[in-house]
PDB file of C-alpha atoms and ligand atoms in Angstrom:
ATOM      1  CA  UNK O   1     -21.364  39.122   6.895  1.00  0.00           C
ATOM      2  CA  UNK O   2     -22.331  42.566   5.470  1.00  0.00           C
ATOM      3  CA  UNK O   3     -25.439  42.427   3.298  1.00  0.00           C
ATOM      4  CA  UNK O   4     -24.935  44.026  -0.021  1.00  0.00           C
ATOM      5  CA  UNK O   5     -27.722  46.345  -1.393  1.00  0.00           C
ATOM      6  CA  UNK O   6     -27.040  45.368  -5.019  1.00  0.00           C
ATOM      7  CA  UNK O   7     -25.051  42.728  -6.914  1.00  0.00           C
ATOM      8  CA  UNK O   8     -21.357  43.656  -7.126  1.00  0.00           C
ATOM      9  CA  UNK O   9     -20.248  44.804 -10.470  1.00  0.00           C
ATOM     10  CA  UNK O  10     -17.184  46.225 -12.262  1.00  0.00           C
ATOM     11  CA  UNK O  11     -16.844  50.002 -12.635  1.00  0.00           C
ATOM     12  CA  UNK O  12     -14.087  52.385 -13.349  1.00  0.00           C
ATOM     13  CA  UNK O  13     -12.462  53.614 -10.001  1.00  0.00           C
ATOM     14  CA  UNK O  14     -14.963  55.761  -8.223  1.00  0.00           C
ATOM     15  CA  UNK O  15     -14.853  58.142  -5.248  1.00  0.00           C
ATOM     16  CA  UNK O  16     -18.193  56.515  -4.073  1.00  0.00           C
ATOM     17  CA  UNK O  17     -16.242  53.843  -2.326  1.00  0.00           C
ATOM     18  CA  UNK O  18     -13.553  55.946  -0.768  1.00  0.00           C
ATOM     19  CA  UNK O  19     -13.845  54.862   2.870  1.00  0.00           C
ATOM     20  CA  UNK O  20     -14.216  51.175   1.955  1.00  0.00           C
ATOM     21  CA  UNK O  21     -11.318  51.145  -0.524  1.00  0.00           C
ATOM     22  CA  UNK O  22      -8.895  52.874   1.827  1.00  0.00           C
ATOM     23  CA  UNK O  23      -9.861  50.621   4.783  1.00  0.00           C
ATOM     24  CA  UNK O  24      -9.770  47.459   2.783  1.00  0.00           C
ATOM     25  CA  UNK O  25      -6.484  48.158   0.956  1.00  0.00           C
ATOM     26  CA  UNK O  26      -4.842  49.401   4.189  1.00  0.00           C
ATOM     27  CA  UNK O  27      -5.747  46.272   6.009  1.00  0.00           C
ATOM     28  CA  UNK O  28      -4.422  43.972   3.302  1.00  0.00           C
ATOM     29  CA  UNK O  29      -1.130  45.966   2.903  1.00  0.00           C
ATOM     30  CA  UNK O  30      -0.499  45.655   6.581  1.00  0.00           C
ATOM     31  CA  UNK O  31      -1.334  42.001   6.664  1.00  0.00           C
ATOM     32  CA  UNK O  32       0.873  41.259   3.690  1.00  0.00           C
ATOM     33  CA  UNK O  33       3.779  43.502   4.706  1.00  0.00           C
ATOM     34  CA  UNK O  34       3.328  45.788   1.678  1.00  0.00           C
ATOM     35  CA  UNK O  35       3.919  49.595   1.753  1.00  0.00           C
ATOM     36  CA  UNK O  36       1.119  51.774   2.974  1.00  0.00           C
ATOM     37  CA  UNK O  37       2.819  55.152   2.261  1.00  0.00           C
ATOM     38  CA  UNK O  38       0.664  55.650  -0.899  1.00  0.00           C
ATOM     39  CA  UNK O  39      -2.524  55.512   1.065  1.00  0.00           C
ATOM     40  CA  UNK O  40      -2.166  58.893   2.823  1.00  0.00           C
ATOM     41  CA  UNK O  41      -1.747  60.879  -0.330  1.00  0.00           C
ATOM     42  CA  UNK O  42      -4.563  58.838  -1.964  1.00  0.00           C
ATOM     43  CA  UNK O  43      -6.908  59.599   0.926  1.00  0.00           C
ATOM     44  CA  UNK O  44      -5.905  63.239   0.933  1.00  0.00           C
ATOM     45  CA  UNK O  45      -7.090  63.703  -2.673  1.00  0.00           C
ATOM     46  CA  UNK O  46      -9.046  60.740  -3.510  1.00  0.00           C
ATOM     47  CA  UNK O  47     -10.792  62.440  -6.504  1.00  0.00           C
ATOM     48  CA  UNK O  48      -7.304  62.820  -8.116  1.00  0.00           C
ATOM     49  CA  UNK O  49      -6.299  59.308  -7.232  1.00  0.00           C
ATOM     50  CA  UNK O  50      -9.407  58.009  -8.873  1.00  0.00           C
ATOM     51  CA  UNK O  51      -9.084  60.191 -11.922  1.00  0.00           C
ATOM     52  CA  UNK O  52      -5.528  58.887 -12.475  1.00  0.00           C
ATOM     53  CA  UNK O  53      -6.922  55.304 -12.582  1.00  0.00           C
ATOM     54  CA  UNK O  54      -9.819  55.877 -14.914  1.00  0.00           C
ATOM     55  CA  UNK O  55      -9.647  54.956 -18.643  1.00  0.00           C
ATOM     56  CA  UNK O  56      -6.923  53.288 -20.653  1.00  0.00           C
ATOM     57  CA  UNK O  57      -3.477  53.891 -19.263  1.00  0.00           C
ATOM     58  CA  UNK O  58       0.047  52.484 -19.732  1.00  0.00           C
ATOM     59  CA  UNK O  59       0.961  50.044 -17.023  1.00  0.00           C
ATOM     60  CA  UNK O  60       3.379  47.138 -17.192  1.00  0.00           C
ATOM     61  CA  UNK O  61       4.459  48.785 -20.521  1.00  0.00           C
ATOM     62  CA  UNK O  62       1.154  48.044 -22.137  1.00  0.00           C
ATOM     63  CA  UNK O  63      -2.314  49.677 -22.337  1.00  0.00           C
ATOM     64  CA  UNK O  64      -4.313  48.650 -19.283  1.00  0.00           C
ATOM     65  CA  UNK O  65      -7.772  49.251 -17.747  1.00  0.00           C
ATOM     66  CA  UNK O  66      -8.369  49.145 -14.119  1.00  0.00           C
ATOM     67  CA  UNK O  67     -11.873  48.010 -12.818  1.00  0.00           C
ATOM     68  CA  UNK O  68     -13.099  48.073  -9.151  1.00  0.00           C
ATOM     69  CA  UNK O  69     -15.641  45.575  -8.055  1.00  0.00           C
ATOM     70  CA  UNK O  70     -18.175  47.525  -6.036  1.00  0.00           C
ATOM     71  CA  UNK O  71     -21.591  47.347  -4.476  1.00  0.00           C
ATOM     72  CA  UNK O  72     -23.101  50.692  -3.238  1.00  0.00           C
ATOM     73  CA  UNK O  73     -20.537  52.097  -0.884  1.00  0.00           C
ATOM     74  CA  UNK O  74     -18.587  48.893  -0.573  1.00  0.00           C
ATOM     75  CA  UNK O  75     -15.325  48.208  -2.448  1.00  0.00           C
ATOM     76  CA  UNK O  76     -14.676  44.425  -2.867  1.00  0.00           C
ATOM     77  CA  UNK O  77     -11.585  44.303  -4.989  1.00  0.00           C
ATOM     78  CA  UNK O  78      -9.752  45.231  -8.172  1.00  0.00           C
ATOM     79  CA  UNK O  79      -9.468  43.633 -11.567  1.00  0.00           C
ATOM     80  CA  UNK O  80      -6.945  44.835 -14.195  1.00  0.00           C
ATOM     81  CA  UNK O  81      -7.058  44.052 -17.918  1.00  0.00           C
ATOM     82  CA  UNK O  82      -3.833  44.365 -19.765  1.00  0.00           C
ATOM     83  CA  UNK O  83      -4.688  44.806 -23.418  1.00  0.00           C
ATOM     84  CA  UNK O  84      -1.714  42.875 -24.685  1.00  0.00           C
ATOM     85  CA  UNK O  85       1.206  40.759 -23.568  1.00  0.00           C
ATOM     86  CA  UNK O  86       4.929  41.480 -23.230  1.00  0.00           C
ATOM     87  CA  UNK O  87       7.377  38.543 -22.944  1.00  0.00           C
ATOM     88  CA  UNK O  88       7.426  39.229 -19.141  1.00  0.00           C
ATOM     89  CA  UNK O  89       3.595  39.186 -18.892  1.00  0.00           C
ATOM     90  CA  UNK O  90       3.525  36.046 -20.946  1.00  0.00           C
ATOM     91  CA  UNK O  91       5.429  34.327 -18.194  1.00  0.00           C
ATOM     92  CA  UNK O  92       3.813  35.911 -15.258  1.00  0.00           C
ATOM     93  CA  UNK O  93       0.901  38.227 -15.001  1.00  0.00           C
ATOM     94  CA  UNK O  94      -0.958  37.524 -18.221  1.00  0.00           C
ATOM     95  CA  UNK O  95      -3.828  39.636 -19.480  1.00  0.00           C
ATOM     96  CA  UNK O  96      -5.737  39.831 -16.113  1.00  0.00           C
ATOM     97  CA  UNK O  97      -4.801  40.400 -12.569  1.00  0.00           C
ATOM     98  CA  UNK O  98      -7.148  40.682  -9.606  1.00  0.00           C
ATOM     99  CA  UNK O  99      -7.600  40.599  -5.932  1.00  0.00           C
ATOM    100  CA  UNK O 100     -10.493  40.626  -3.466  1.00  0.00           C
ATOM    101  CA  UNK O 101      -9.909  42.378  -0.089  1.00  0.00           C
ATOM    102  CA  UNK O 102      -9.887  40.051   2.819  1.00  0.00           C
ATOM    103  CA  UNK O 103     -13.307  40.688   4.377  1.00  0.00           C
ATOM    104  CA  UNK O 104     -15.075  39.725   1.130  1.00  0.00           C
ATOM    105  CA  UNK O 105     -13.011  36.524   0.337  1.00  0.00           C
ATOM    106  CA  UNK O 106     -14.400  33.057   0.155  1.00  0.00           C
ATOM    107  CA  UNK O 107     -17.851  34.216  -0.903  1.00  0.00           C
ATOM    108  CA  UNK O 108     -17.466  33.534  -4.611  1.00  0.00           C
ATOM    109  CA  UNK O 109     -16.744  37.176  -5.509  1.00  0.00           C
ATOM    110  CA  UNK O 110     -13.424  36.559  -7.301  1.00  0.00           C
ATOM    111  CA  UNK O 111     -15.145  33.834  -9.450  1.00  0.00           C
ATOM    112  CA  UNK O 112     -17.913  36.219 -10.387  1.00  0.00           C
ATOM    113  CA  UNK O 113     -15.581  39.173 -10.781  1.00  0.00           C
ATOM    114  CA  UNK O 114     -13.423  37.267 -13.284  1.00  0.00           C
ATOM    115  CA  UNK O 115     -16.493  36.322 -15.220  1.00  0.00           C
ATOM    116  CA  UNK O 116     -17.429  39.987 -15.417  1.00  0.00           C
ATOM    117  CA  UNK O 117     -13.813  40.837 -16.368  1.00  0.00           C
ATOM    118  CA  UNK O 118     -14.006  38.520 -19.338  1.00  0.00           C
ATOM    119  CA  UNK O 119     -17.051  40.317 -20.663  1.00  0.00           C
ATOM    120  CA  UNK O 120     -14.902  43.524 -20.414  1.00  0.00           C
ATOM    121  CA  UNK O 121     -12.201  41.637 -22.345  1.00  0.00           C
ATOM    122  CA  UNK O 122     -14.591  40.990 -25.171  1.00  0.00           C
ATOM    123  CA  UNK O 123     -15.534  44.626 -25.312  1.00  0.00           C
ATOM    124  CA  UNK O 124     -11.821  45.413 -25.658  1.00  0.00           C
ATOM    125  CA  UNK O 125     -11.504  42.914 -28.560  1.00  0.00           C
ATOM    126  CA  UNK O 126      -9.663  40.167 -26.527  1.00  0.00           C
ATOM    127  CA  UNK O 127     -11.147  36.740 -27.386  1.00  0.00           C
ATOM    128  CA  UNK O 128      -8.500  34.653 -25.709  1.00  0.00           C
ATOM    129  CA  UNK O 129      -6.685  35.611 -22.559  1.00  0.00           C
ATOM    130  CA  UNK O 130      -3.769  34.382 -20.535  1.00  0.00           C
ATOM    131  CA  UNK O 131      -4.025  34.238 -16.801  1.00  0.00           C
ATOM    132  CA  UNK O 132      -1.155  33.139 -14.511  1.00  0.00           C
ATOM    133  CA  UNK O 133      -1.120  32.288 -10.780  1.00  0.00           C
ATOM    134  CA  UNK O 134       1.544  31.125  -8.434  1.00  0.00           C
ATOM    135  CA  UNK O 135       1.633  27.335  -8.145  1.00  0.00           C
ATOM    136  CA  UNK O 136       0.685  27.536  -4.454  1.00  0.00           C
ATOM    137  CA  UNK O 137      -2.306  29.903  -4.990  1.00  0.00           C
ATOM    138  CA  UNK O 138      -5.018  27.308  -4.749  1.00  0.00           C
ATOM    139  CA  UNK O 139      -7.802  29.939  -4.578  1.00  0.00           C
ATOM    140  CA  UNK O 140      -6.710  31.736  -7.759  1.00  0.00           C
ATOM    141  CA  UNK O 141      -6.288  28.417  -9.598  1.00  0.00           C
ATOM    142  CA  UNK O 142      -9.864  27.618  -8.750  1.00  0.00           C
ATOM    143  CA  UNK O 143     -11.163  31.015  -9.749  1.00  0.00           C
ATOM    144  CA  UNK O 144      -9.422  30.583 -13.150  1.00  0.00           C
ATOM    145  CA  UNK O 145     -10.528  26.986 -13.661  1.00  0.00           C
ATOM    146  CA  UNK O 146     -14.160  27.846 -12.746  1.00  0.00           C
ATOM    147  CA  UNK O 147     -14.053  30.454 -15.618  1.00  0.00           C
ATOM    148  CA  UNK O 148     -12.805  27.897 -18.154  1.00  0.00           C
ATOM    149  CA  UNK O 149      -9.054  28.271 -17.771  1.00  0.00           C
ATOM    150  CA  UNK O 150      -7.138  25.561 -19.716  1.00  0.00           C
ATOM    151  CA  UNK O 151      -3.616  24.725 -18.275  1.00  0.00           C
ATOM    152  CA  UNK O 152      -0.706  25.658 -20.467  1.00  0.00           C
ATOM    153  CA  UNK O 153       2.292  24.654 -18.337  1.00  0.00           C
ATOM    154  CA  UNK O 154       4.217  26.395 -15.767  1.00  0.00           C
ATOM    155  CA  UNK O 155       7.490  28.254 -15.372  1.00  0.00           C
ATOM    156  CA  UNK O 156       9.231  30.151 -12.560  1.00  0.00           C
ATOM    157  CA  UNK O 157       6.641  29.111 -10.049  1.00  0.00           C
ATOM    158  CA  UNK O 158       3.688  30.413 -12.117  1.00  0.00           C
ATOM    159  CA  UNK O 159       1.045  28.296 -13.722  1.00  0.00           C
ATOM    160  CA  UNK O 160      -0.386  29.540 -17.083  1.00  0.00           C
ATOM    161  CA  UNK O 161      -3.956  29.164 -18.182  1.00  0.00           C
ATOM    162  CA  UNK O 162      -5.750  30.309 -21.355  1.00  0.00           C
ATOM    163  CA  UNK O 163      -9.384  31.281 -21.312  1.00  0.00           C
ATOM    164  CA  UNK O 164     -11.444  31.606 -24.536  1.00  0.00           C
ATOM    165  CA  UNK O 165     -13.679  34.443 -23.733  1.00  0.00           C
ATOM    166  CA  UNK O 166     -17.379  33.239 -23.799  1.00  0.00           C
ATOM    167  CA  UNK O 167     -19.676  35.316 -25.842  1.00  0.00           C
ATOM    168  CA  UNK O 168     -21.798  37.829 -23.825  1.00  0.00           C
TER     169      UNK O 168
HETATM  170  C1  COA K 201      -7.332  34.699  -4.942  1.00  0.00           C
HETATM  171  C2  COA K 201      -8.523  35.498  -4.479  1.00  0.00           C
HETATM  172  C3  COA K 201      -8.698  36.497  -5.615  1.00  0.00           C
HETATM  173  C4  COA K 201      -9.707  34.533  -4.362  1.00  0.00           C
HETATM  174  O1  COA K 201     -10.816  35.406  -4.054  1.00  0.00           O
HETATM  175  P1  COA K 201     -12.172  34.839  -3.294  1.00  0.00           P
HETATM  176  O2  COA K 201     -13.261  35.839  -3.598  1.00  0.00           O
HETATM  177  O3  COA K 201     -11.923  34.443  -2.000  1.00  0.00           O
HETATM  178  O4  COA K 201     -12.469  33.569  -4.293  1.00  0.00           O
HETATM  179  P2  COA K 201     -13.740  32.790  -4.366  1.00  0.00           P
HETATM  180  O5  COA K 201     -14.656  33.074  -3.204  1.00  0.00           O
HETATM  181  O6  COA K 201     -14.379  33.053  -5.746  1.00  0.00           O
HETATM  182  O7  COA K 201     -13.230  31.226  -4.303  1.00  0.00           O
HETATM  183  C5  COA K 201     -12.861  30.519  -5.440  1.00  0.00           C
HETATM  184  C6  COA K 201     -12.512  29.179  -4.891  1.00  0.00           C
HETATM  185  O8  COA K 201     -11.255  29.166  -4.164  1.00  0.00           O
HETATM  186  C7  COA K 201     -11.546  28.579  -2.920  1.00  0.00           C
HETATM  187  N1  COA K 201     -10.679  29.346  -1.946  1.00  0.00           N
HETATM  188  C8  COA K 201     -10.816  30.674  -1.616  1.00  0.00           C
HETATM  189  N2  COA K 201      -9.858  30.950  -0.696  1.00  0.00           N
HETATM  190  C9  COA K 201      -9.134  29.856  -0.525  1.00  0.00           C
HETATM  191  C10 COA K 201      -7.955  29.624   0.169  1.00  0.00           C
HETATM  192  N3  COA K 201      -7.359  30.534   0.964  1.00  0.00           N
HETATM  193  N4  COA K 201      -7.420  28.322   0.126  1.00  0.00           N
HETATM  194  C11 COA K 201      -7.992  27.370  -0.667  1.00  0.00           C
HETATM  195  N5  COA K 201      -9.015  27.614  -1.449  1.00  0.00           N
HETATM  196  C12 COA K 201      -9.624  28.788  -1.339  1.00  0.00           C
HETATM  197  C13 COA K 201     -12.917  28.751  -2.662  1.00  0.00           C
HETATM  198  O9  COA K 201     -13.425  27.761  -1.734  1.00  0.00           O
HETATM  199  C14 COA K 201     -13.491  28.543  -4.019  1.00  0.00           C
HETATM  200  O10 COA K 201     -13.460  27.117  -4.366  1.00  0.00           O
HETATM  201  P3  COA K 201     -14.631  26.379  -5.148  1.00  0.00           P
HETATM  202  O11 COA K 201     -14.747  27.161  -6.484  1.00  0.00           O
HETATM  203  O12 COA K 201     -14.158  24.978  -5.396  1.00  0.00           O
HETATM  204  O13 COA K 201     -15.879  26.440  -4.274  1.00  0.00           O
HETATM  205  C15 COA K 201      -8.256  36.189  -3.079  1.00  0.00           C
HETATM  206  O14 COA K 201      -7.896  35.170  -2.179  1.00  0.00           O
HETATM  207  C16 COA K 201      -7.169  37.201  -3.239  1.00  0.00           C
HETATM  208  O15 COA K 201      -7.367  38.303  -3.526  1.00  0.00           O
HETATM  209  N6  COA K 201      -5.913  36.862  -2.920  1.00  0.00           N
HETATM  210  C17 COA K 201      -4.708  37.753  -2.983  1.00  0.00           C
HETATM  211  C18 COA K 201      -4.384  38.140  -4.311  1.00  0.00           C
HETATM  212  C19 COA K 201      -4.297  37.092  -5.278  1.00  0.00           C
HETATM  213  O16 COA K 201      -3.827  36.013  -5.059  1.00  0.00           O
HETATM  214  N7  COA K 201      -4.675  37.358  -6.589  1.00  0.00           N
HETATM  215  C20 COA K 201      -4.523  36.463  -7.687  1.00  0.00           C
HETATM  216  C21 COA K 201      -3.252  36.581  -8.313  1.00  0.00           C
HETATM  217  S1  COA K 201      -3.095  35.384  -9.612  1.00  0.00           S
END
């Protein structure tokens, strides 16, 4: 297991983790059968790729903020905060989405990353957030429940949870 020089933390996308980001995302895309064609252009001009992802932007038809979970040169995963819900996001997606790249899984990082993400939600004025996960996603359900997720039913294969954001 790679030792980290500092505790991982959320930052806006940064070129400091270029190598680690591209390797981690490439491996997961290949493993999960997702397209990799975006990685070439991203790697060719990583500064531009990063710049496009920093700050508030419109994604999923709502304002959203992208955070990367990093430690030094290591990229561990991504957490996205959607500042409000659409009817679609209220069914699947919710306010927060996240993933940890495979080499860093099962070490408690997602649980701690979501806790850090909730603090960012508070800074954005969100006091209660919806999270959803596929009914068969045991790991994500555990991450959500470890952070205080209260079940609120399920639909279309997605389980819904509300988290009251704890004060910082
Ligand atoms: C879901 C995901 C973010 C979990 O990341 P992680 O860093 O491995 O999670 P943690 O280490 O914090 O583990 C959280 C809990 O899930 C458990 N867990 C982790 N992976 C698991 C797996 N594959 N199967 C069953 N349980 C698992 C851990 O043992 C831990 O349980 P505990 O709290 O009872 O000890 C990661 O697997 C991932 O990125 N998956 C793909 C994307 C995804 O599913 N995102 C969420 C969409 S809602």
